[in-house]
XYZ file of C-alpha atoms in Angstrom:
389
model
C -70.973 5.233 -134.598
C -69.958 1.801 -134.510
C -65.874 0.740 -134.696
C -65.758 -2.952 -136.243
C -61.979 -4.598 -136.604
C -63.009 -5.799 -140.053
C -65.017 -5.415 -143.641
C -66.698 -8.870 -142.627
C -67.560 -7.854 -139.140
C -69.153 -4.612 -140.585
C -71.485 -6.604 -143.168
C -72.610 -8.905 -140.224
C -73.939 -5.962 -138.678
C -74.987 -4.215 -142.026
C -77.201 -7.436 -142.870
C -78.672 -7.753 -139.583
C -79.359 -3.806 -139.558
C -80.961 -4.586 -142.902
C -82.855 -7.609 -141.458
C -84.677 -5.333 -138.565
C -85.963 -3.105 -141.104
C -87.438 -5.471 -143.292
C -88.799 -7.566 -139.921
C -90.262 -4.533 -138.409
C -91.389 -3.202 -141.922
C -89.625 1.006 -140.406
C -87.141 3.183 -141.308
C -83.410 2.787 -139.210
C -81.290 5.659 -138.382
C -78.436 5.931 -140.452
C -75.452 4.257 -138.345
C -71.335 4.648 -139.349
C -69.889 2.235 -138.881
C -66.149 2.683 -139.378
C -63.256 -0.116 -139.873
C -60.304 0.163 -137.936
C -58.227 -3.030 -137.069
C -56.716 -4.220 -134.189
C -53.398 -3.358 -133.381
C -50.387 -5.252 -132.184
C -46.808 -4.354 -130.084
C -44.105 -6.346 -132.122
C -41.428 -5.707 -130.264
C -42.153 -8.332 -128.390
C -40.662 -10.243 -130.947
C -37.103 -8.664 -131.250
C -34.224 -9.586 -129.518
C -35.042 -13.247 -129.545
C -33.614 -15.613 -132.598
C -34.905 -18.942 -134.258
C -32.250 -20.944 -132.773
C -32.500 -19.584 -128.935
C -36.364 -20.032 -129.312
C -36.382 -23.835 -130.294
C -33.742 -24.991 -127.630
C -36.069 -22.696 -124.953
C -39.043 -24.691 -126.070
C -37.451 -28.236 -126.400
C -37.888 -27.930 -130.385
C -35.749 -29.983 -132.786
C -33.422 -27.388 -134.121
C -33.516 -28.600 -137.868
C -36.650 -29.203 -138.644
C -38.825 -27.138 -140.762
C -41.730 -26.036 -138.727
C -45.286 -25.029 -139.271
C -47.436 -23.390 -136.378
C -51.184 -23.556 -135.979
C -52.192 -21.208 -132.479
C -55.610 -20.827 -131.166
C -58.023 -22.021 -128.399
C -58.438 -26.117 -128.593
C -62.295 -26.004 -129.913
C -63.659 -26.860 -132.465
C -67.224 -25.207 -132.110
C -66.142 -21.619 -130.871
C -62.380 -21.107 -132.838
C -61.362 -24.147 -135.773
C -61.745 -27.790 -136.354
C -58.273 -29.239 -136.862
C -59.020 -32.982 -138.044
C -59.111 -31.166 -141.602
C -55.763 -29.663 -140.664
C -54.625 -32.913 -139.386
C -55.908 -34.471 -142.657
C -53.962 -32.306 -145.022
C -50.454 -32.762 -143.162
C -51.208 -36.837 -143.273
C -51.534 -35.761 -147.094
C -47.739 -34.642 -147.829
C -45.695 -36.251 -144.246
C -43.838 -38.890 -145.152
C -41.556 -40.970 -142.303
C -37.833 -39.114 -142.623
C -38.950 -35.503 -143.674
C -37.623 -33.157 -141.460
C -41.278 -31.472 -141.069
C -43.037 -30.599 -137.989
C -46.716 -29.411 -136.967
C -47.264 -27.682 -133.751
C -50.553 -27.458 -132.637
C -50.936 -25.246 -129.132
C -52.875 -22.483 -127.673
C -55.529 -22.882 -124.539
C -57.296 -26.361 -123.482
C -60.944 -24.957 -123.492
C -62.323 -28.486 -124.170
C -59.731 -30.739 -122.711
C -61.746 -33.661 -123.847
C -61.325 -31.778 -127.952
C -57.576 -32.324 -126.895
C -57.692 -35.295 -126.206
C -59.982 -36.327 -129.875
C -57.189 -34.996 -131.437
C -54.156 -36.453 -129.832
C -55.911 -39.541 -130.738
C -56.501 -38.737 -134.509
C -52.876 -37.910 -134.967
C -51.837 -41.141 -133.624
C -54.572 -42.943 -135.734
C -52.703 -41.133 -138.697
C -49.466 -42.042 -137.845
C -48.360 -38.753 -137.110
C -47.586 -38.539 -133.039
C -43.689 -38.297 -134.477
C -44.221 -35.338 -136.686
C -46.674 -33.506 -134.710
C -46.350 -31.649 -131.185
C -49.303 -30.310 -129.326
C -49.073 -28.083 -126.664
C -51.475 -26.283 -124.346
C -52.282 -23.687 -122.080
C -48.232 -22.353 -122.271
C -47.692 -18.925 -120.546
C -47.103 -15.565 -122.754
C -42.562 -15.750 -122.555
C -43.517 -19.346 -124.216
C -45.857 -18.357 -126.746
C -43.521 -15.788 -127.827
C -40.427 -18.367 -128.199
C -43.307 -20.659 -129.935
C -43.836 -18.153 -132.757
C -40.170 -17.230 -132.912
C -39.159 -21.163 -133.187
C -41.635 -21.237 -136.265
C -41.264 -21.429 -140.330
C -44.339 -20.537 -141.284
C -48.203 -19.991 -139.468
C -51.274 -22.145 -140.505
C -54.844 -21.634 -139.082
C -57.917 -23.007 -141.007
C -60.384 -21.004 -139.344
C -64.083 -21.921 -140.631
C -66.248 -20.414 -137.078
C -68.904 -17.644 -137.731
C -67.349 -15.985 -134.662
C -63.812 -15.276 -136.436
C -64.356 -11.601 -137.657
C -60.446 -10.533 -137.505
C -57.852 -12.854 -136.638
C -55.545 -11.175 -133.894
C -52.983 -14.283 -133.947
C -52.415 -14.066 -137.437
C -51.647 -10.010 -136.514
C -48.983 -11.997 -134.111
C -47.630 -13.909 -136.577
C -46.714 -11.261 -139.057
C -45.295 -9.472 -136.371
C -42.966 -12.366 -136.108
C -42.119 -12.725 -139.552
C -43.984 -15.913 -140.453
C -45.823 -16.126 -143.756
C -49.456 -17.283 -143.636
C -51.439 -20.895 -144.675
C -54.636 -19.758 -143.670
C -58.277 -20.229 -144.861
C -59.532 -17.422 -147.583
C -62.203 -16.807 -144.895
C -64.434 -13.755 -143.014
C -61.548 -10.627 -141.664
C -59.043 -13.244 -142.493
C -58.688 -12.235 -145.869
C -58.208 -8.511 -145.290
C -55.514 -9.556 -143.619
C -53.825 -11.258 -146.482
C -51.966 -10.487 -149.672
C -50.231 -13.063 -152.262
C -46.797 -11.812 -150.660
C -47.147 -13.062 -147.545
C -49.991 -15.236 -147.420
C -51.068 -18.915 -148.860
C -55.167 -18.663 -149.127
C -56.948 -21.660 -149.111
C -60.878 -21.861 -150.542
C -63.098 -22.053 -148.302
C -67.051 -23.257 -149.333
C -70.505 -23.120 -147.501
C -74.375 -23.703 -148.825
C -77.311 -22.291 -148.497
C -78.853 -25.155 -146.028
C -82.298 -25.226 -145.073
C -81.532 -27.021 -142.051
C -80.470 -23.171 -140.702
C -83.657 -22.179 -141.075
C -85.762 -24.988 -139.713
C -87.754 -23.510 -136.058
C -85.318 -25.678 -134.218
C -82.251 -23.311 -134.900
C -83.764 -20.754 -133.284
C -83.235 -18.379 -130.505
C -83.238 -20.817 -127.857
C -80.683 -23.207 -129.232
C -77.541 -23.316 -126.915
C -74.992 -21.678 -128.735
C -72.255 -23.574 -128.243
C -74.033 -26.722 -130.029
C -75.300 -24.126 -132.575
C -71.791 -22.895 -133.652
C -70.562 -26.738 -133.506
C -73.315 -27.568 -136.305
C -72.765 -24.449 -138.402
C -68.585 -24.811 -138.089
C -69.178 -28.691 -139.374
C -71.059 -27.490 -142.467
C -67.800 -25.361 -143.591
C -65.372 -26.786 -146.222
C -62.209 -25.458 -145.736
C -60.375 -27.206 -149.268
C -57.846 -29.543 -147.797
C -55.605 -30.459 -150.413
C -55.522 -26.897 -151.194
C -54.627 -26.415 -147.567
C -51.883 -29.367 -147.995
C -50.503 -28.356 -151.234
C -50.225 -24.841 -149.707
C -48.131 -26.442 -146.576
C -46.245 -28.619 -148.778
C -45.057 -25.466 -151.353
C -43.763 -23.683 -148.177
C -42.123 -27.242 -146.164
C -40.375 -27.730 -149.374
C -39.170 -24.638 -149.843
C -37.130 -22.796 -146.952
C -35.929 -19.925 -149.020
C -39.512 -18.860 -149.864
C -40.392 -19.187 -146.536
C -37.386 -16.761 -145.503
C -38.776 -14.076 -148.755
C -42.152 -14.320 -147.360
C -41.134 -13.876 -143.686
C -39.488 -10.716 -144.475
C -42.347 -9.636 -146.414
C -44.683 -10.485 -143.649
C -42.981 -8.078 -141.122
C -42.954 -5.622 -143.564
C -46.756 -5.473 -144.069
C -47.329 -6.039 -139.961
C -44.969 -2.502 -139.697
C -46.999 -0.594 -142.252
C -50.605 -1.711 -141.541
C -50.662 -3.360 -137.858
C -48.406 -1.505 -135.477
C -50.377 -0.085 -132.398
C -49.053 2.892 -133.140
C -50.447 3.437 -136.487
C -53.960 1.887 -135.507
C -53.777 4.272 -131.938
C -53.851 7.251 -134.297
C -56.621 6.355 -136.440
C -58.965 5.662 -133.501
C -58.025 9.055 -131.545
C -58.690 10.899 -135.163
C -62.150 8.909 -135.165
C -62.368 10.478 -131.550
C -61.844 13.516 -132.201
C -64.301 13.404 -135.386
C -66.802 12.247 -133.924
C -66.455 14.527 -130.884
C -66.744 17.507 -133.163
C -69.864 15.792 -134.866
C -71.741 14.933 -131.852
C -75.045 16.312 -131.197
C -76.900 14.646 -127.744
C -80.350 13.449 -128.776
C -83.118 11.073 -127.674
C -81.645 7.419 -128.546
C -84.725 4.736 -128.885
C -84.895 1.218 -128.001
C -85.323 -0.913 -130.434
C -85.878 -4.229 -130.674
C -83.095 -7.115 -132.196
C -83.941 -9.968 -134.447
C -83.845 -13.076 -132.168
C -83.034 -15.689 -134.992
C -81.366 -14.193 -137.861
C -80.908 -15.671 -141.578
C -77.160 -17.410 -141.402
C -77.295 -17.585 -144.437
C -77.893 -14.345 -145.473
C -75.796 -12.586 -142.514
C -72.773 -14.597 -143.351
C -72.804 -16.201 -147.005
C -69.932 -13.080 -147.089
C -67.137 -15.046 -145.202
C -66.420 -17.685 -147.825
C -64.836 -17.771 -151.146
C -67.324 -20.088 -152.845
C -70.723 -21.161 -152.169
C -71.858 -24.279 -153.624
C -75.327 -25.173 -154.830
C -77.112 -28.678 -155.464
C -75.612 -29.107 -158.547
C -72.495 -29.517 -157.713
C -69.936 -32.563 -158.257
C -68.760 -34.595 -155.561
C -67.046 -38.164 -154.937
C -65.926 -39.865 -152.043
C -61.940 -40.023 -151.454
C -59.488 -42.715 -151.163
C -59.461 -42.216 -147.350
C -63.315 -42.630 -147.365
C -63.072 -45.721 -148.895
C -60.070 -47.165 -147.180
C -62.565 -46.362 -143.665
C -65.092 -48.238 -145.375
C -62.620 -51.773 -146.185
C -61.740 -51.127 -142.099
C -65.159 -51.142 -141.105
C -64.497 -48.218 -139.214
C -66.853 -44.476 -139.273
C -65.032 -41.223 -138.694
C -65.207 -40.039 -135.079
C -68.326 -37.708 -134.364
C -67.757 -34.208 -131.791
C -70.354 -33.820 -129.080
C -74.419 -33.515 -130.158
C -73.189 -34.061 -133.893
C -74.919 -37.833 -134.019
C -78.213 -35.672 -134.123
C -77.118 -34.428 -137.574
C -74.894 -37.511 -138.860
C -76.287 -40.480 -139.386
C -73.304 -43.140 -139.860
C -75.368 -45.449 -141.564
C -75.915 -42.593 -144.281
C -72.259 -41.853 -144.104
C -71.105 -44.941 -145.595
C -74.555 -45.271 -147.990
C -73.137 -42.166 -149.161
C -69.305 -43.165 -149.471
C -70.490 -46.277 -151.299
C -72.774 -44.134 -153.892
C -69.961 -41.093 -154.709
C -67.660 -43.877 -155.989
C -68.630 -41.809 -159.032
C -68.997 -38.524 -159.504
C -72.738 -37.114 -158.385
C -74.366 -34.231 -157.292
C -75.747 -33.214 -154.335
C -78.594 -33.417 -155.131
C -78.210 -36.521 -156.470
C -76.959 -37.791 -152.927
C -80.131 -36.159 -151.316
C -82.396 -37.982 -153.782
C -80.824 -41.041 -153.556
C -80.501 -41.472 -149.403
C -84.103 -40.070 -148.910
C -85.230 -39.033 -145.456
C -84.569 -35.076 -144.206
C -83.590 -33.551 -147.672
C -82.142 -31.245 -144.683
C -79.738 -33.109 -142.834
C -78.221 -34.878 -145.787
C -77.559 -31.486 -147.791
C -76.036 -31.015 -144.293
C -74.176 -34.397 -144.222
C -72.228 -33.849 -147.461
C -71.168 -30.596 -146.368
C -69.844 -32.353 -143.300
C -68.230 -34.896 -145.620
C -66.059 -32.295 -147.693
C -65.036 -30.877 -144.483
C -63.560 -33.860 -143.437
C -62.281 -34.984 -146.589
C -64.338 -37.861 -146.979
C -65.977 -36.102 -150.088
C -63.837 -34.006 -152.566
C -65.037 -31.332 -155.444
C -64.357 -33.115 -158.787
């Protein structure tokens, strides 16, 4: 029996079951796999107010405050230039509003990209990063908080523990409509914002196979992930606005932690799994079978997102994609990305949306690897320098 934390994480491993039998042309054993999530102590969130939180942490007392916590990487957790993108969307100078961005510096050179891009927004006023803070701190950090945001768009993200956190603390949700993220959700707690992939043939070229370092491999898949940014800024903007709704919703949110999260509810489920499955076992021979070394992404994930789009779908470029093009500047590229994004293309591309056209229409019209360019405008959603009509 297998124990997975989420629906999402079960199908992964239901599709790639599916994909050894079809690869190795034989029958499977049946497996159970059973879903159980994690489970979280909130306690460690009483005692401590709002007000005693923000003066611990050095926090402007009356500002409205949103929260985005997770590892600083953007291949192995969340890009947050799209993030960044949507607050530069509703700030304006004089709104009491506030983004904190914090968690661990696993790529201290990611930290520094985006302390850069929020000052090439003109947001180092409004926003406040912080990393690698001890556990006291992060606790203060979620109690100073309004609401939670995380735009999570990595293959790797099957639950979500820190959005488990933040109910605990009473903060309602902004969070992509995305892989175990959205079991954790419901409308009374919880903002979801569309989230879009493709079927890209690039994914199943011999070069994305086994022996592709995996890092740079979920870097190129996390880039092709739209997660819908004015959604994702309307969403923020609804709950800045609005402090009362914010104050429904965080009651609602520990609510729902208390009746579905608590370790003490989830530590009963798994010892009744235990015990069932002590009562069912029977020792017998267990073969070794082999595992798919390269499996269909495609196929294994398309279940994470809310929408998949096709070829035929309309695009045009944004006002901030042409305002980089009257600069004469390109957006800034992560790591190993130039092999995928050609800037040259970029603005070709920028130039062409200025009405709307398919994708298709952009892959016919740039010529070269049909491949990378069904790639490219995937990249350019993400980043908002393409938008759904």
């Amino acid at each position: 029996a297998i124990i997975c934390s989420s629906k999402s994480g079960r199908d992964v491993l239901s599709n790639c079951f599916e994909q050894i039998r079809l690869m190795r042309n034989i029958p499977l054993p049946p497996v159970k796999m059973e879903v159980i999530p994690f489970g979280f102590d909130g306690s460690v969130f009483d005692g401590i107010g709002r007000e005693a939180s923000r003066k611990h942490m050095g926090l402007p007392p009356d500002e409205i405050m949103a929260l985005c916590f997770g590892r600083f990487s953007e291949y192995d957790k969340m890009d947050l230039f799209p993030l960044l993108q949507a607050f530069h969307k509703i700030y304006r100078k004089g709104r009491p509003w506030r983004l904190v961005l914090a968690g661990a510096a696993h790529q201290p050179e990611y930290v520094k990209m985006v302390e850069m891009w929020t000052k090439a927004l003109g947001l180092e006023y409004a926003v406040t990063i912080k990393t690698d803070i001890p556990e006291g701190e992060k606790i203060a950090l979620f109690k100073s908080a309004d609401f939670f945001v995380s735009p999570s768009d990595n293959l790797q993200e099957t639950f979500g523990l820190t959005l488990i956190e933040a109910l605990a603390a009473g903060l309602p949700l902004v969070v992509s409509n995305f892989s175990g993220y959205r079991e954790i959700l419901s409308p009374d707690v919880a903002k979801a914002v569309t989230t879009r992939w493709s079927d890209l043939d690039l994914f199943k070229a011999i070069e994305f196979g086994p022996l592709f370092h995996e890092g740079v491999l979920h870097r190129y898949i996390a880039q092709s992930v739209h997660v819908d940014i004015k959604q994702l800024s309307m969403s923020m903007m609804e709950l800045f606005s609005n402090p009362g709704r914010c104050r429904e919703m965080s009651k609602a949110a520990r609510k729902r932690f208390n009746e579905h999260y608590d370790y003490r509810i989830i530590i009963e489920r798994l010892e009744a799994l235990w015990m069932k499955l002590k009562r069912q076992f029977e020792r017998e021979r267990v073969k070794k079978r082999g595992l798919p070394l390269f499996p269909d992404y495609f196929q294994v994930f398309s279940h994470y997102f809310s929408e998949i789009l096709g070829l035929e779908t309309d695009v045009r470029n944004t006002p901030f994609a042409e305002r980089l093009i009257e600069l004469g500047q390109d957006y800034p590229l992560y790591t190993d990305m130039e092999q995928l994004i050609d800037r040259e293309n970029v603005r070709r591309a920028i130039t062409y949306t200025s009405e709307p056209k398919t994708i298709r229409e952009i892959i016919d019209h740039l010529g070269g690897d049909t491949r990378k360019t069904h790639y490219q405008s995937m990249w350019m959603l993400k980043h908002g320098l393409l938008e759904l009509c």
